[in-house]
Coordinates of C-alpha atoms in Angstrom, one line a residue:
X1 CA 45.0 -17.1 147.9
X2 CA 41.6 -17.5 149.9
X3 CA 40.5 -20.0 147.5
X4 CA 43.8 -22.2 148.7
X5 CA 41.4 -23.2 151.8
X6 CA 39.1 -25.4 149.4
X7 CA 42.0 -26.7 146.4
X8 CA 45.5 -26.6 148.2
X9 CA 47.4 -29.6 149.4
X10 CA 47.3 -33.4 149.1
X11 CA 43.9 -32.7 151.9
X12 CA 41.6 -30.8 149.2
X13 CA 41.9 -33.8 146.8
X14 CA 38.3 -34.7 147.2
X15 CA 37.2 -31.0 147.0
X16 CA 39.7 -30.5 143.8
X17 CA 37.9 -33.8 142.2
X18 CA 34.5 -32.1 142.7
X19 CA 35.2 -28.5 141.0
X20 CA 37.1 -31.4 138.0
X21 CA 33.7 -32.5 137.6
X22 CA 32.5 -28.9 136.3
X23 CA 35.2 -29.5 133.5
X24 CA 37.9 -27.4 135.2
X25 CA 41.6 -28.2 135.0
X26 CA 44.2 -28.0 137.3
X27 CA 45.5 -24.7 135.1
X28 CA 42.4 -23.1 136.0
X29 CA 42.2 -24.9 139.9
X30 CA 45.7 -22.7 140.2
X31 CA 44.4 -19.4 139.4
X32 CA 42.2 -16.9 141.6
X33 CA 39.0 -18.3 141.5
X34 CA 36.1 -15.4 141.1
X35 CA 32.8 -15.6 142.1
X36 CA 30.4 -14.3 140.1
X37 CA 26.9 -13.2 141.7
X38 CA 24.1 -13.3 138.8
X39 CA 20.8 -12.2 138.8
X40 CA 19.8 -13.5 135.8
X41 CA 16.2 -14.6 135.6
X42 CA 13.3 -14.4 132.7
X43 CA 10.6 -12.1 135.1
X44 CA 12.6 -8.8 134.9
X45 CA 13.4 -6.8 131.5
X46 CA 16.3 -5.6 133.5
X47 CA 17.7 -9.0 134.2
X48 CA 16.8 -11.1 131.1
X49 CA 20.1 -10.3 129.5
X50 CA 21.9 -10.8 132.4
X51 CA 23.1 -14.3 130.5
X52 CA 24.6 -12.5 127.9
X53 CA 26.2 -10.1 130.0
X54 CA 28.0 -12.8 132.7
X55 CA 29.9 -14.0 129.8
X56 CA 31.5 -10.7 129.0
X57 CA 32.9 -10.4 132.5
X58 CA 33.9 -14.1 132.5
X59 CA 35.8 -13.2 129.6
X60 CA 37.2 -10.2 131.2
X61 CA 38.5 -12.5 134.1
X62 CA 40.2 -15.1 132.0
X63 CA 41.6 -12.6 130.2
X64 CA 43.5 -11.7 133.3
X65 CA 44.2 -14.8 134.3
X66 CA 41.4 -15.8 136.9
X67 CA 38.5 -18.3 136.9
X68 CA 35.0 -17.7 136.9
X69 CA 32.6 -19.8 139.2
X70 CA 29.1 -18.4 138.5
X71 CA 26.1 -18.2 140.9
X72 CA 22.5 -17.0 141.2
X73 CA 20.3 -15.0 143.4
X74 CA 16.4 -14.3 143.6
X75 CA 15.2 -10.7 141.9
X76 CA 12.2 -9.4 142.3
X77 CA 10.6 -6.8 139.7
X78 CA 9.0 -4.0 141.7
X79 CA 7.0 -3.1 138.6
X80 CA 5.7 -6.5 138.2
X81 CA 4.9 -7.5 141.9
X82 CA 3.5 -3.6 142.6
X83 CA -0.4 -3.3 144.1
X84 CA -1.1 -6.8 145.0
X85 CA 0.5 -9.2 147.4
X86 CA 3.8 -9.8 145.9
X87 CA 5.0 -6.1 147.0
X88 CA 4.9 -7.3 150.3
X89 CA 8.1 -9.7 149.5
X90 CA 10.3 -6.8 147.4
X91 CA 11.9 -5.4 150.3
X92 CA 12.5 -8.5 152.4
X93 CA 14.2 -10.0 149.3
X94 CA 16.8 -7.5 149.7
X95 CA 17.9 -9.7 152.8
X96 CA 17.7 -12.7 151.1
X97 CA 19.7 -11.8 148.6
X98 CA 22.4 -10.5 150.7
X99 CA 22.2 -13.6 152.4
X100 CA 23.0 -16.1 149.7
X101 CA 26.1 -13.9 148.3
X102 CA 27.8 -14.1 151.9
X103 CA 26.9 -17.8 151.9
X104 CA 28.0 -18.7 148.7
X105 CA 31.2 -16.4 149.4
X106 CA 31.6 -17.6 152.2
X107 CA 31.1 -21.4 151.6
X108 CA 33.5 -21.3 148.4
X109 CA 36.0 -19.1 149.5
X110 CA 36.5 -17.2 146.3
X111 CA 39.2 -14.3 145.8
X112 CA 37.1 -12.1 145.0
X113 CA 33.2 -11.0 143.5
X114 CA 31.3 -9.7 140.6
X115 CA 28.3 -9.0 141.6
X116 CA 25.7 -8.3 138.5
X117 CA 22.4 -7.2 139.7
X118 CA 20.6 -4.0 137.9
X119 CA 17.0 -3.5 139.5
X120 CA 15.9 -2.0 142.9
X121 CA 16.2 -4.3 146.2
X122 CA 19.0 -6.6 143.9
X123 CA 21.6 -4.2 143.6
X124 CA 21.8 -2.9 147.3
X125 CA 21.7 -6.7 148.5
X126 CA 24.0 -7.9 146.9
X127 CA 26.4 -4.9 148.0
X128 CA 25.4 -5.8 151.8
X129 CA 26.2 -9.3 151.0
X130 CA 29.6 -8.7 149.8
X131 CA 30.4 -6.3 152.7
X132 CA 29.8 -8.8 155.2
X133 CA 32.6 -11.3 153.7
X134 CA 34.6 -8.2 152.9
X135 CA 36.7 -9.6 149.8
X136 CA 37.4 -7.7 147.0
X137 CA 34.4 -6.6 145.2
X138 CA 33.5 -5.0 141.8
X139 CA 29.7 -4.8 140.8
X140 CA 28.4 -4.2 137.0
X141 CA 24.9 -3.6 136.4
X142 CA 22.5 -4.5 133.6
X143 CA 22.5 -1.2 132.8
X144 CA 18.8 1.3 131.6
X145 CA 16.2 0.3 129.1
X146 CA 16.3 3.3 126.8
X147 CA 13.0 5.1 126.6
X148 CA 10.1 4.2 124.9
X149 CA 8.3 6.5 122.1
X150 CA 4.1 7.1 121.6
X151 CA 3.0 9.2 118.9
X152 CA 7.2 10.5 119.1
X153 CA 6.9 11.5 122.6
X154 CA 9.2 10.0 125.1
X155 CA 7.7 7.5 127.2
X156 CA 8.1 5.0 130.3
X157 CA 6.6 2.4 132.7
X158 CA 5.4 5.6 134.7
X159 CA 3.4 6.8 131.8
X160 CA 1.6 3.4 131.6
X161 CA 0.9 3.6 135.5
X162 CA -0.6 7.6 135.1
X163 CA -2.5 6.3 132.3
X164 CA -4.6 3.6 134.5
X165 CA -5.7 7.4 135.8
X166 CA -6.1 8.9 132.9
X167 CA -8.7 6.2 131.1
X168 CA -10.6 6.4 134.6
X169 CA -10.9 10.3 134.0
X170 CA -12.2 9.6 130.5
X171 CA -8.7 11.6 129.0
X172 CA -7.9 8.5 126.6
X173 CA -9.5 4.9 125.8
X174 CA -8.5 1.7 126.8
X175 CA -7.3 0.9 123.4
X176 CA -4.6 3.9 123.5
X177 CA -3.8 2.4 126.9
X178 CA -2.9 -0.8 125.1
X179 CA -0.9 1.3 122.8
X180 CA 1.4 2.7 125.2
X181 CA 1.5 -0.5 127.1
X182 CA 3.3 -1.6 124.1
X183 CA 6.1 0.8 123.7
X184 CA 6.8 2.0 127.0
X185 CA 9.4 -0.5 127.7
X186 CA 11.1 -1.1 124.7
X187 CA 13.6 -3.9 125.8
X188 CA 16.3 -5.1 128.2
X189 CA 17.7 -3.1 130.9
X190 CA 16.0 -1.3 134.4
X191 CA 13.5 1.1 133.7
X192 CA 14.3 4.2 132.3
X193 CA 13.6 7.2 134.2
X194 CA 15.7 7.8 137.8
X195 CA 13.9 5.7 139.5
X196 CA 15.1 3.3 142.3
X197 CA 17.6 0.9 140.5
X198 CA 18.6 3.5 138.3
X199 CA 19.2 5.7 141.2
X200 CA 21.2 2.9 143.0
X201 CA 23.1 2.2 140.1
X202 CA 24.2 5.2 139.5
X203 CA 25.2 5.8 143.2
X204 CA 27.6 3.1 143.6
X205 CA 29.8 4.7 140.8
X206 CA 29.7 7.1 143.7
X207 CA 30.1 5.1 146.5
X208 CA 33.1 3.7 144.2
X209 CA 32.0 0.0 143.9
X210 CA 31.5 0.3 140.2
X211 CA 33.3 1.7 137.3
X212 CA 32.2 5.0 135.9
X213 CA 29.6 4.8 133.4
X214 CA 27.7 1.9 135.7
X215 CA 24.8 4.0 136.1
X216 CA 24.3 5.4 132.8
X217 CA 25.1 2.9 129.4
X218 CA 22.1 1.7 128.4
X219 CA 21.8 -2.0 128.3
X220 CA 21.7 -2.6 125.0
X221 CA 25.1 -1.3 124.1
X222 CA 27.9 -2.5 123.0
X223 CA 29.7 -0.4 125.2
X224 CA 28.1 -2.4 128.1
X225 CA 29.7 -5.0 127.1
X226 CA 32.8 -3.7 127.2
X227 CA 32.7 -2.3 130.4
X228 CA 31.6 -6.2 131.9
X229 CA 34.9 -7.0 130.7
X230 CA 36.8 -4.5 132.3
X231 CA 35.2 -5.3 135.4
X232 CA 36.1 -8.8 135.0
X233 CA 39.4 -7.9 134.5
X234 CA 39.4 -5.2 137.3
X235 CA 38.8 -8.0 139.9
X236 CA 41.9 -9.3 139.5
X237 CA 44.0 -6.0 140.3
X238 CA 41.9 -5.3 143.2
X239 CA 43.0 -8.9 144.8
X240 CA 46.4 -7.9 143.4
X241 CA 46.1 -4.8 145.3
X242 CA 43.8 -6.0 148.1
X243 CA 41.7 -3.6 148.3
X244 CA 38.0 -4.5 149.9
X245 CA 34.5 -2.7 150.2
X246 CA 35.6 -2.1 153.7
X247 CA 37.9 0.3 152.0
X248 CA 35.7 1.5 149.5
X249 CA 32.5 2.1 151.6
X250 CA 33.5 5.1 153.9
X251 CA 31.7 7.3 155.6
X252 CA 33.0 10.1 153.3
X253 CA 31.5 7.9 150.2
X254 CA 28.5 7.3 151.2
X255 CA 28.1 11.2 152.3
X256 CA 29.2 11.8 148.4
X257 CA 26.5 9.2 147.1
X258 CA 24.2 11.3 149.1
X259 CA 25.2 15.0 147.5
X260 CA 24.8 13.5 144.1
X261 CA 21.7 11.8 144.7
X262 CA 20.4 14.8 145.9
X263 CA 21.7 16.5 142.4
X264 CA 19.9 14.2 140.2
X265 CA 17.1 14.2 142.6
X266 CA 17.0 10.2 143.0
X267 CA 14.8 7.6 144.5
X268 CA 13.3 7.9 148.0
X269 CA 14.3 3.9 148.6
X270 CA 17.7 5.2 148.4
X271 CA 17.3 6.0 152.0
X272 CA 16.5 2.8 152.9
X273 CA 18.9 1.0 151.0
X274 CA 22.4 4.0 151.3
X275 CA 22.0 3.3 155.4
X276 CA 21.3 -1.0 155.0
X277 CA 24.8 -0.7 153.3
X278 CA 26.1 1.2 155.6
X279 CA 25.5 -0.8 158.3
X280 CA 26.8 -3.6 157.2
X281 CA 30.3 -2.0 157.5
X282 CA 30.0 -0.6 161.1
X283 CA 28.5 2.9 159.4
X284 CA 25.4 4.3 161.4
X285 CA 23.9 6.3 158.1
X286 CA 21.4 8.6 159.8
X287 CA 18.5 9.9 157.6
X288 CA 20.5 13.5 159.1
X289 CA 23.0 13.1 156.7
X290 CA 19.9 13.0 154.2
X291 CA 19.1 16.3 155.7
X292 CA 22.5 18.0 156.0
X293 CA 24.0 17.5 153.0
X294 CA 20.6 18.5 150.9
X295 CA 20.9 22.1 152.3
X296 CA 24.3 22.2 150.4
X297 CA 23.7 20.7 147.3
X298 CA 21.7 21.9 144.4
X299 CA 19.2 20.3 142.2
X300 CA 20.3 19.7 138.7
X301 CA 18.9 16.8 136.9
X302 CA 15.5 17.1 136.2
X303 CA 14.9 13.0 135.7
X304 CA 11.7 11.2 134.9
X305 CA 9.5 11.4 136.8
X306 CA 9.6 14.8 137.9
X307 CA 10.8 15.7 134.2
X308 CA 11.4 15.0 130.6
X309 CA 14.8 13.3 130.9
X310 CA 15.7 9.7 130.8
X311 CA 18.9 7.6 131.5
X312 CA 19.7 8.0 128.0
X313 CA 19.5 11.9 128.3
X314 CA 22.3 11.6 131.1
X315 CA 24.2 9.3 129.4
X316 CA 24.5 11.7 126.6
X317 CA 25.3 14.6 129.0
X318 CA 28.2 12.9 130.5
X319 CA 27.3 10.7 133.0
X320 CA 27.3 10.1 136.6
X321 CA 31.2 11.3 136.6
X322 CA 29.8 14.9 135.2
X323 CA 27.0 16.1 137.8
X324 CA 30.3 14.9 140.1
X325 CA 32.6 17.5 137.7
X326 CA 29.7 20.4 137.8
X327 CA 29.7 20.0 142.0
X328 CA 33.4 20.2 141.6
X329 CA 33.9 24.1 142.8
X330 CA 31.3 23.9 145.7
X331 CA 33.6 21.4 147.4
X332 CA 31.4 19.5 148.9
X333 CA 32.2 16.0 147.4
X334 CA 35.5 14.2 149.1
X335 CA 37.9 13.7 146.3
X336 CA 40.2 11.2 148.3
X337 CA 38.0 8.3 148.5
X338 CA 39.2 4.8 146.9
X339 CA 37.5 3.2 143.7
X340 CA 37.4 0.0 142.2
X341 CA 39.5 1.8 139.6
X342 CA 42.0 1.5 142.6
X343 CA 42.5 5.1 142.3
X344 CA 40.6 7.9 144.1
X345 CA 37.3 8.9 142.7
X346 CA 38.9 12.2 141.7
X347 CA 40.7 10.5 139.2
X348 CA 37.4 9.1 138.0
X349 CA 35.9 12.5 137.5
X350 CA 38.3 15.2 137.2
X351 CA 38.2 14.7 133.1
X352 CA 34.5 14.2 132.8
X353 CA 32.9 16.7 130.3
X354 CA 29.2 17.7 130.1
X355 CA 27.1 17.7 126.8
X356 CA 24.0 19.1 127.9
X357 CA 23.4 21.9 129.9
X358 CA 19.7 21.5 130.3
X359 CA 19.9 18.0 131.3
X360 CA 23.2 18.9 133.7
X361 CA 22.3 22.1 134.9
X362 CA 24.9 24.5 136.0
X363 CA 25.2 26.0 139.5
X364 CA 23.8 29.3 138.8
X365 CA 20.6 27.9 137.5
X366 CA 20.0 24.5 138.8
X367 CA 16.2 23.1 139.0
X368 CA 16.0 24.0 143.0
X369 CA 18.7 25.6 145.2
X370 CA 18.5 22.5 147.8
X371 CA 18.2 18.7 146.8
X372 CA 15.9 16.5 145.4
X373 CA 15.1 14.4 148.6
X374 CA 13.2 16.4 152.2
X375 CA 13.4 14.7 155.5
X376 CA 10.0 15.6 157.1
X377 CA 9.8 15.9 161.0
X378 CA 7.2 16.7 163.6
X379 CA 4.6 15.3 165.8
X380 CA 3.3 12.9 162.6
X381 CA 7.1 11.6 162.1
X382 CA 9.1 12.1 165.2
X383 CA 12.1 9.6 163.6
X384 CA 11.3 11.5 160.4
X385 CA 9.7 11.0 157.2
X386 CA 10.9 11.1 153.2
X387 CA 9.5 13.4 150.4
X388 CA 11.0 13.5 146.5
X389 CA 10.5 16.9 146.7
X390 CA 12.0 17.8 143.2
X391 CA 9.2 15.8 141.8
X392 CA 6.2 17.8 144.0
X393 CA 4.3 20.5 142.2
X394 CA 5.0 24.2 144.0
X395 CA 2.0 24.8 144.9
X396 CA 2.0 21.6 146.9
X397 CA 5.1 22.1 149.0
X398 CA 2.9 23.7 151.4
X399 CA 0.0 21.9 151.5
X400 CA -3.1 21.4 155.3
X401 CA -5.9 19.1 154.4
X402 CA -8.2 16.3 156.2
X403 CA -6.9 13.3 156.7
X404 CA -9.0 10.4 155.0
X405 CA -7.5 7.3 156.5
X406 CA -7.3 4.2 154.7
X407 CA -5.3 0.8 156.3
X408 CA -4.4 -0.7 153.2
X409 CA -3.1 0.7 149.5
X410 CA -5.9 -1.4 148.2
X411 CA -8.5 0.5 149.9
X412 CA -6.7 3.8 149.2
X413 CA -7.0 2.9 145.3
X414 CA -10.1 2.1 144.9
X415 CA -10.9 5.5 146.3
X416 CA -9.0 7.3 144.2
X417 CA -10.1 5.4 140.9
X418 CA -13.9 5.7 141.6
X419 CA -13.4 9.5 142.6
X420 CA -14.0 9.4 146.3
X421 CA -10.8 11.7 146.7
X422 CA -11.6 15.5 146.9
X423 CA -9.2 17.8 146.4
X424 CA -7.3 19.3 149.1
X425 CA -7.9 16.0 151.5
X426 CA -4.5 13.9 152.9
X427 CA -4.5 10.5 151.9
X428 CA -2.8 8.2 154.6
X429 CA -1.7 4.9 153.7
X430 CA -1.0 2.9 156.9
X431 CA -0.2 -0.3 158.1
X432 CA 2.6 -0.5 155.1
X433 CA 5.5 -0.4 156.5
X434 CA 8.2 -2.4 157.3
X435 CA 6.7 -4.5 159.8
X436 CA 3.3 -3.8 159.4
X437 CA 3.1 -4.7 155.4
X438 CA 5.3 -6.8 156.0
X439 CA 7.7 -5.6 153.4
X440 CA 6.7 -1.9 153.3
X441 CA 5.1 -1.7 149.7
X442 CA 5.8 1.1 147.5
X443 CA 2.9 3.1 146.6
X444 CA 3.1 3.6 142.7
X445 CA -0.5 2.6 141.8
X446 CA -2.4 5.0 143.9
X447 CA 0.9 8.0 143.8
X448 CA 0.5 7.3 139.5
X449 CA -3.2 6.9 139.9
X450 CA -3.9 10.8 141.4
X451 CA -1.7 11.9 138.5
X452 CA -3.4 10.4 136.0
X453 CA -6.8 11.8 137.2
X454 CA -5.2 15.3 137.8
X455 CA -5.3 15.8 141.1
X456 CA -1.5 15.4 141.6
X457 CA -1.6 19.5 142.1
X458 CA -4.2 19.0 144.8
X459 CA -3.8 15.8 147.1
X460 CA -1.0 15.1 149.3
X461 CA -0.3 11.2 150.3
X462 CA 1.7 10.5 153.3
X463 CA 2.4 6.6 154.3
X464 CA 4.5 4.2 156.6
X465 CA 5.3 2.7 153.4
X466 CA 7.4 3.7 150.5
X467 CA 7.4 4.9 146.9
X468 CA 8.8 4.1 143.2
X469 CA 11.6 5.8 142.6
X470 CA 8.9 6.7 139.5
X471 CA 6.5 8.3 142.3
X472 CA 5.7 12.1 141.8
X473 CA 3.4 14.6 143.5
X474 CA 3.4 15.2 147.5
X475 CA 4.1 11.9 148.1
X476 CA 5.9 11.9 151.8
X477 CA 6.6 8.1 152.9
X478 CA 8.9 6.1 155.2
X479 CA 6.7 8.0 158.0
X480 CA 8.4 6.9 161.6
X481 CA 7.9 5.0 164.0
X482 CA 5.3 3.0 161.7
X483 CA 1.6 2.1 162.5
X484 CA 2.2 -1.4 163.4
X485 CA 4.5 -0.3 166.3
X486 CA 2.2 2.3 167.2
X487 CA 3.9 5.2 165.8
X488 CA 1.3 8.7 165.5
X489 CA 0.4 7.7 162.0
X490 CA -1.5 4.7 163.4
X491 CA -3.1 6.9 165.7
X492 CA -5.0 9.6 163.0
X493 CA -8.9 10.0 162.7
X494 CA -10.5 10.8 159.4
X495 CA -10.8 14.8 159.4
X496 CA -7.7 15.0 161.5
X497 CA -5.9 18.2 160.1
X498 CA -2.7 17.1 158.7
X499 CA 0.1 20.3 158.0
X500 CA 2.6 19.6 155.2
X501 CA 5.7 22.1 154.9
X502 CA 7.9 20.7 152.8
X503 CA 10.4 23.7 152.8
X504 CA 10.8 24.0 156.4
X505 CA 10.6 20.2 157.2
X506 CA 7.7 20.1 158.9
X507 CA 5.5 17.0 159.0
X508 CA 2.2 17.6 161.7
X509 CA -1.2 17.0 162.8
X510 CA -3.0 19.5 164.7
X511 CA -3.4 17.7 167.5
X512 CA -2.6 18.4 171.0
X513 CA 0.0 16.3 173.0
X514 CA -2.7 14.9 175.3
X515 CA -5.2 14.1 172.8
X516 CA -2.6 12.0 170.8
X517 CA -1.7 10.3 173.9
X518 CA -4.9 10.0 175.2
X519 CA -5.4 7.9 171.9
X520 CA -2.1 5.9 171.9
X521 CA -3.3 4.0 175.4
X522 CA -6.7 3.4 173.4
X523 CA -4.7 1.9 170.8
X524 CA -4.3 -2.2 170.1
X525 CA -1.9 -3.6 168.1
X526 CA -3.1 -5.2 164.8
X527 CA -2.9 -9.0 163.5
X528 CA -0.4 -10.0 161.4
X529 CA -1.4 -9.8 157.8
X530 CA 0.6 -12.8 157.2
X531 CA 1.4 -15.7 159.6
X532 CA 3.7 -18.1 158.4
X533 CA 6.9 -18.3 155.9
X534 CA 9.3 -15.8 155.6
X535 CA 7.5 -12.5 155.7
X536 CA 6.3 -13.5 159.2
X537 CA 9.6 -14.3 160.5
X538 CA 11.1 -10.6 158.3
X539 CA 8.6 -8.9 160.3
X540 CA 9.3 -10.1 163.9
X541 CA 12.9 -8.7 163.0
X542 CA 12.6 -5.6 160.9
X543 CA 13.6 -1.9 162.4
X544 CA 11.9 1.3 161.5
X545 CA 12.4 2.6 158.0
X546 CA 14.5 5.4 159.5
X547 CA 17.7 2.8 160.3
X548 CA 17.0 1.6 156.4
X549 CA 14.8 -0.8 157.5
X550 CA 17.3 -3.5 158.6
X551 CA 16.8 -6.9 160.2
X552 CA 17.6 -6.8 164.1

């Protein structure tokens, strides 16, 4: 066993003294010790149950004969830290996070992980973590926060966000604000709709580094529970069987994740995060693939934001394991790649049943005929750009406006809010992304604010930062090369005319090739918006969003 290096022999006395201390026996020295990677903390709804949940999979593991060793990470709730500075830190956290599970993997040499995240940068992290130590690895998430209800409509965090908008256009009063405030998120578990841990959870039942049903049990069933306890006991048959994410996390499976996140029509972030993974096992995940594989796979799942639907609606339909079952007879999905089940993710899917034909389309009527994610290039985004475009109006998906240029998402807000946006103009964010943020903030509060005062039909938004997986509208983001490196976004006037076609991929300003370099070589870099700590040191190191923005 790998855990032998820190208990075996007559040499690891001291070290087996130290691990007696915690109250462990010799019985339990002699088994496969398992480390488990929790993300428990008190400032995320999706995590604050966490403590209940780490004791089903510990029981799982004893069950079959292995010992737990817990451990904690940072999490950072997007929702929480969104529109002021602590959005600046969501993105970088993802490193840190990996970070301390290859450290503490790596320090204690367990058998094997369990890796318990459930919201955005958490979940992806802790995968890139595990890949670097490459032992075996099994993740269980929190699991959804079922929706909330106003007045018996469904609601969510989004609707709270559209409704800052909606109070500033006069549509409701403060005091029904308060109301919905109150219900939208109902209790434990990441936030309902397909947003960005949603979308990543259910994607690594995809990828195949979770058991089926990952994605889609909300949180507060007993039937997450139960599958915590399978995972716990999975653990031990995949050291039995030695089987690693380096196994799991193929080329092939991270091509499938893509085909079904373009099905539900998932999170924009999950182009960031699909290629950070990647890399971490010697995969070079190019936002082509993005491209490629949304020309062959329809749009099906019509998920909050972009429609009625929640986790709990999927769920119901069948799951994560069904939209795999209904792409079954295009062929597009590779049935031979290896699970945590330890069998191929056919197995996992070739029994799955769906419930609910409106909330799993079928192939002959799907939402759009294409995916729910656009790469946009052109002379604005030469390394490309990202659009949710099954959450962008029709009328919208070809869209030429002014440009009204605004450097920060503060600025861009306040704007919006006082009804300084007309309609048909461009707002650019910029100076937001990766390195120029630092941390490449999503854009919820302005994206949720031009909802709420109804021009979501009418104004585009394009950015060198990123969006909520909640985001609707034309929202384009991830525009490369960024500002702060002096990428043609950093380069726009206000008035410039900006060209949006979203069908044809097309992201451009009308600007001739001499006048935008004419303006580059007048061009100066800007400060840094913060000079010390860690953000300063993530931004000397970060790469464009288009490689996932990893660290160099």
């Amino acid at each position: 066993m790998r855990s032998d290096l820190m208990k075996k022999g007559k040499e690891r006395a001291p070290h087996r003294s130290l691990f007696k201390a915690t109250g462990l026996t010799d019985d339990e020295l002699n088994r496969p010790i398992i480390g488990i990677a929790n993300s428990y903390t008190e400032a995320i709804p999706g995590h604050f149950h966490l403590d209940k949940l780490v004791e089903a999979v510990k029981a799982g593991i004893r069950m079959a004969g292995g010992t737990p060793v817990e451990f904690n990470t940072i999490g950072i709730c997007d929702g929480i830290a969104m529109g002021h500075t602590g959005m600046k830190y969501s993105l970088g956290s993802r490193e840190l996070i990996a970070d301390s599970v290859e450290v503490m993997a790596s320090a204690y040499a367990f058998d094997g992980l369990v890796l318990m995240p459930n919201c955005d940068k958490i979940i992806p992290g802790m995968i890139m973590g595990a890949a670097r130590v490459n032992i075996p690895t099994i993740l269980i998430s929190g699991g959804p926060m079922l929706a909330g209800n106003y007045k018996g409509k469904g609601v969510d965090l989004i609707t709270v966000f559209e409704c800052i908008g909606k109070v500033a256009k006069g549509e409701i009063t403060e005091n029904e604000l308060l109301e919905i405030e109150a219900c939208a998120c109902p209790g434990a578990g990441s936030c309902s709709g397909m947003f960005t841990a949603n979308s990543m959870n259910c994607l690594s039942e995809v990828l195949g580094i979770a058991l089926p049903g990952n994605g889609t049990i909300p949180a507060v069933y007993a039937e997450r529970l139960r599958l915590a306890k399978i995972a716990g006991q999975k653990i031990l048959e995949l050291i039995e069987k030695d089987i690693k994410p380096s196994d799991i996390l193929t080329l092939e499976a991270f091509k499938n994740a893509i085909i079904v996140d373009m099905a539900f029509g998932g999170s924009t972030n999950t182009c960031l995060h699909l290629p950070a993974i990647a890399h971490e096992v010697g995969i070079n995940l190019e936002l082509k693939y993005f491209d490629e594989l949304s020309e062959k796979t329809p749009h099906l799942c019509l998920m909050s934001p972009a429609g009625p639907n929640h986790l709990e609606d999927l769920y119901k339909a069948g799951g994560v394991m069904a939209i795999m079952k209904r792409l079954e007879p295009l062929g597009i999905i590779n049935n031979d790649c290896l699970t945590v089940t330890g069998s191929t993710i056919y197995e996992s899917y070739k029994n799955a049943e769906i419930y609910d034909e409106e909330v799993i389309r079928p192939l002959d009527n799907p939402h759009h005929k294409t995916g729910g994610l656009t790469v946009l290039y052109g002379n604005l985004a030469p390394d490309g750009s990202v659009v949710k475009s099954a959450g962008v109006d029709e009328s919208m998906l070809k869209h030429e406006g002014p440009a009204r240029i605004f450097n920060s998402e503060e600025e861009a807000l306040d704007a919006i809010l006082n009804h300084k946006i007309n309609k048909g103009d461009v707002i650019v964010i910029r100076y937001e992304g990766p390195k120029g943020g630092p941390g490449m903030r999503e854009m919820l509060a302005p994206t949720s604010a031009i909802a709420g005062v109804g021009l979501d039909k009418d104004v585009a938004l394009i950015t060198d930062g990123r969006f909520s997986g909640g985001t609707r509208g034309a929202a384009i983001g991830h525009v490369s090369p960024e500002a702060a490196v002096g990428g043609p976004i950093g380069l726009l006037k206000e008035g410039d005319i900006i060209e949006i076609d979203i069908p044809n991929k097309k992201l451009n300003v009308k600007l001739s090739d001499e006048e935008l370099e004419k303006r580059r070589k007048e061009w100066k870099a800007p400060e840094p918006k913060i000079k010390k700590g860690y953000m300063y040191r993530y931004a000397q190191r970060v790469k464009s969003a288009n490689t996932g923005a990893i660290l160099e």
